[in-house]
Amino acid sequence: MAKVEHNHDKYHGIRFDIQDESAIMVDILETIPYEYAGKRTEIMMPTNEFTSVCPWSGLPDFADLKIYLIPNEKLIEMKSLKYYLTSYRNVGIYQEHATNRILNDLVACCDPLYMRIEATWNARGGLGTEVVVEYTREQA
């Protein structure tokens, strides 16, 4: 087999521009009234189009998200959710932090009885990550 030589110095110092978390468009989130308040209905909103970027390299991180919601009095308006999730596209954020941030922002938006986010992140270097976070509203 022929010996192949590589000069990896060309990769040193390469970094793509990334945005910080202030680029996340929390204010775009909207709600609509839930007409069946008191009825425990589980809603699941999946997407396989979520991306953010690695805060170290600026390279993209892709995730399949499943957002489970048992509403109280409000539902998340879907178009606003899509814009909100898309605003992460150039944000440098760790996968675990992104998943928790999404949960916190959505809970603050719609005050659900219950919410769960499952994020299955594409493997990098042979290692995948699955992050699951939950919120349960305290009983009054």
CSV table of C-alpha atoms in Angstrom, one decimal, residues 7-106:
chain,number,residue,atom,x,y,z
A,7,ASN,CA,-0.4,18.2,5.9
A,8,HIS,CA,-3.0,18.8,8.6
A,9,ASP,CA,-1.6,22.3,9.4
A,10,LYS,CA,-4.1,23.8,7.0
A,11,TYR,CA,-6.9,23.0,9.4
A,12,HIS,CA,-5.2,24.7,12.4
A,13,GLY,CA,-7.1,27.8,13.4
A,14,ILE,CA,-10.1,27.3,11.1
A,15,ARG,CA,-13.3,28.2,12.8
A,16,PHE,CA,-16.6,29.2,11.4
A,17,ASP,CA,-18.3,32.3,12.8
A,18,ILE,CA,-20.9,31.5,15.3
A,19,GLN,CA,-23.6,33.5,17.1
A,20,ASP,CA,-24.2,33.6,20.8
A,21,GLU,CA,-27.4,32.7,22.6
A,22,SER,CA,-28.8,36.2,22.1
A,23,ALA,CA,-29.6,35.2,18.5
A,24,ILE,CA,-32.3,32.8,19.8
A,25,MET,CA,-35.6,34.4,19.0
A,26,VAL,CA,-37.6,33.7,22.1
A,27,ASP,CA,-39.9,36.7,21.5
A,28,ILE,CA,-41.1,35.1,18.3
A,29,LEU,CA,-42.9,32.3,20.2
A,30,GLU,CA,-46.7,32.7,20.3
A,31,THR,CA,-49.5,30.8,21.9
A,32,ILE,CA,-53.1,30.1,21.0
A,33,PRO,CA,-55.9,29.2,23.5
A,34,TYR,CA,-56.4,25.6,24.3
A,35,GLU,CA,-60.2,25.0,24.0
A,36,TYR,CA,-60.1,21.8,26.0
A,37,ALA,CA,-58.5,23.0,29.3
A,38,GLY,CA,-58.8,20.4,31.9
A,39,LYS,CA,-58.6,17.5,29.4
A,40,ARG,CA,-55.3,15.8,29.5
A,41,THR,CA,-54.3,15.5,25.9
A,42,GLU,CA,-50.8,14.6,24.9
A,43,ILE,CA,-49.4,16.4,21.9
A,44,MET,CA,-46.1,15.4,20.2
A,45,MET,CA,-44.4,17.8,17.8
A,46,PRO,CA,-41.5,16.1,15.9
A,47,THR,CA,-38.9,17.7,13.7
A,48,ASN,CA,-35.8,16.3,12.1
A,49,GLU,CA,-34.6,19.7,10.9
A,50,PHE,CA,-33.0,21.1,14.1
A,51,THR,CA,-29.5,22.5,13.8
A,52,SER,CA,-27.2,24.5,16.0
A,53,VAL,CA,-23.4,24.6,15.9
A,54,CYS,CA,-20.6,23.3,18.1
A,55,PRO,CA,-19.3,26.1,20.2
A,56,TRP,CA,-15.7,24.9,19.7
A,57,SER,CA,-15.5,24.3,16.0
A,58,GLY,CA,-18.5,26.0,14.6
A,59,LEU,CA,-19.4,22.8,12.7
A,60,PRO,CA,-23.1,22.0,12.5
A,61,ASP,CA,-24.9,19.8,15.0
A,62,PHE,CA,-28.1,18.1,13.8
A,63,ALA,CA,-30.9,16.7,16.0
A,64,ASP,CA,-34.2,15.0,15.7
A,65,LEU,CA,-36.5,16.6,18.3
A,66,LYS,CA,-39.7,15.3,19.8
A,67,ILE,CA,-41.5,17.8,21.9
A,68,TYR,CA,-44.2,16.3,24.1
A,69,LEU,CA,-46.8,18.6,25.6
A,70,ILE,CA,-49.8,18.3,27.9
A,71,PRO,CA,-51.2,21.8,27.7
A,72,ASN,CA,-52.9,23.7,30.5
A,73,GLU,CA,-54.6,26.7,28.8
A,74,LYS,CA,-52.3,27.5,25.9
A,75,LEU,CA,-50.9,25.7,22.8
A,76,ILE,CA,-47.7,26.7,21.1
A,77,GLU,CA,-48.4,28.3,17.7
A,78,MET,CA,-46.5,26.0,15.2
A,79,LYS,CA,-45.2,28.7,12.8
A,80,SER,CA,-43.7,30.6,15.7
A,81,LEU,CA,-42.2,27.4,17.0
A,82,LYS,CA,-40.6,26.7,13.6
A,83,TYR,CA,-39.0,30.2,13.5
A,84,TYR,CA,-37.8,29.8,17.1
A,85,LEU,CA,-36.1,26.5,16.4
A,86,THR,CA,-34.6,27.8,13.2
A,87,SER,CA,-33.0,30.7,15.1
A,88,TYR,CA,-30.6,28.2,16.7
A,89,ARG,CA,-29.0,27.5,13.3
A,90,ASN,CA,-25.8,29.5,13.8
A,91,VAL,CA,-25.8,29.5,17.6
A,92,GLY,CA,-22.8,27.9,19.3
A,93,ILE,CA,-24.3,25.9,22.1
A,94,TYR,CA,-23.6,22.4,23.6
A,95,GLN,CA,-26.2,19.8,22.8
A,96,GLU,CA,-27.3,19.3,26.4
A,97,HIS,CA,-27.6,23.0,26.9
A,98,ALA,CA,-29.6,23.5,23.7
A,99,THR,CA,-32.1,20.8,24.8
A,100,ASN,CA,-32.5,22.3,28.3
A,101,ARG,CA,-32.8,25.9,26.8
A,102,ILE,CA,-35.6,24.8,24.5
A,103,LEU,CA,-37.5,23.2,27.4
A,104,ASN,CA,-37.1,26.3,29.6
A,105,ASP,CA,-38.2,28.7,26.8
A,106,LEU,CA,-41.2,26.6,25.8
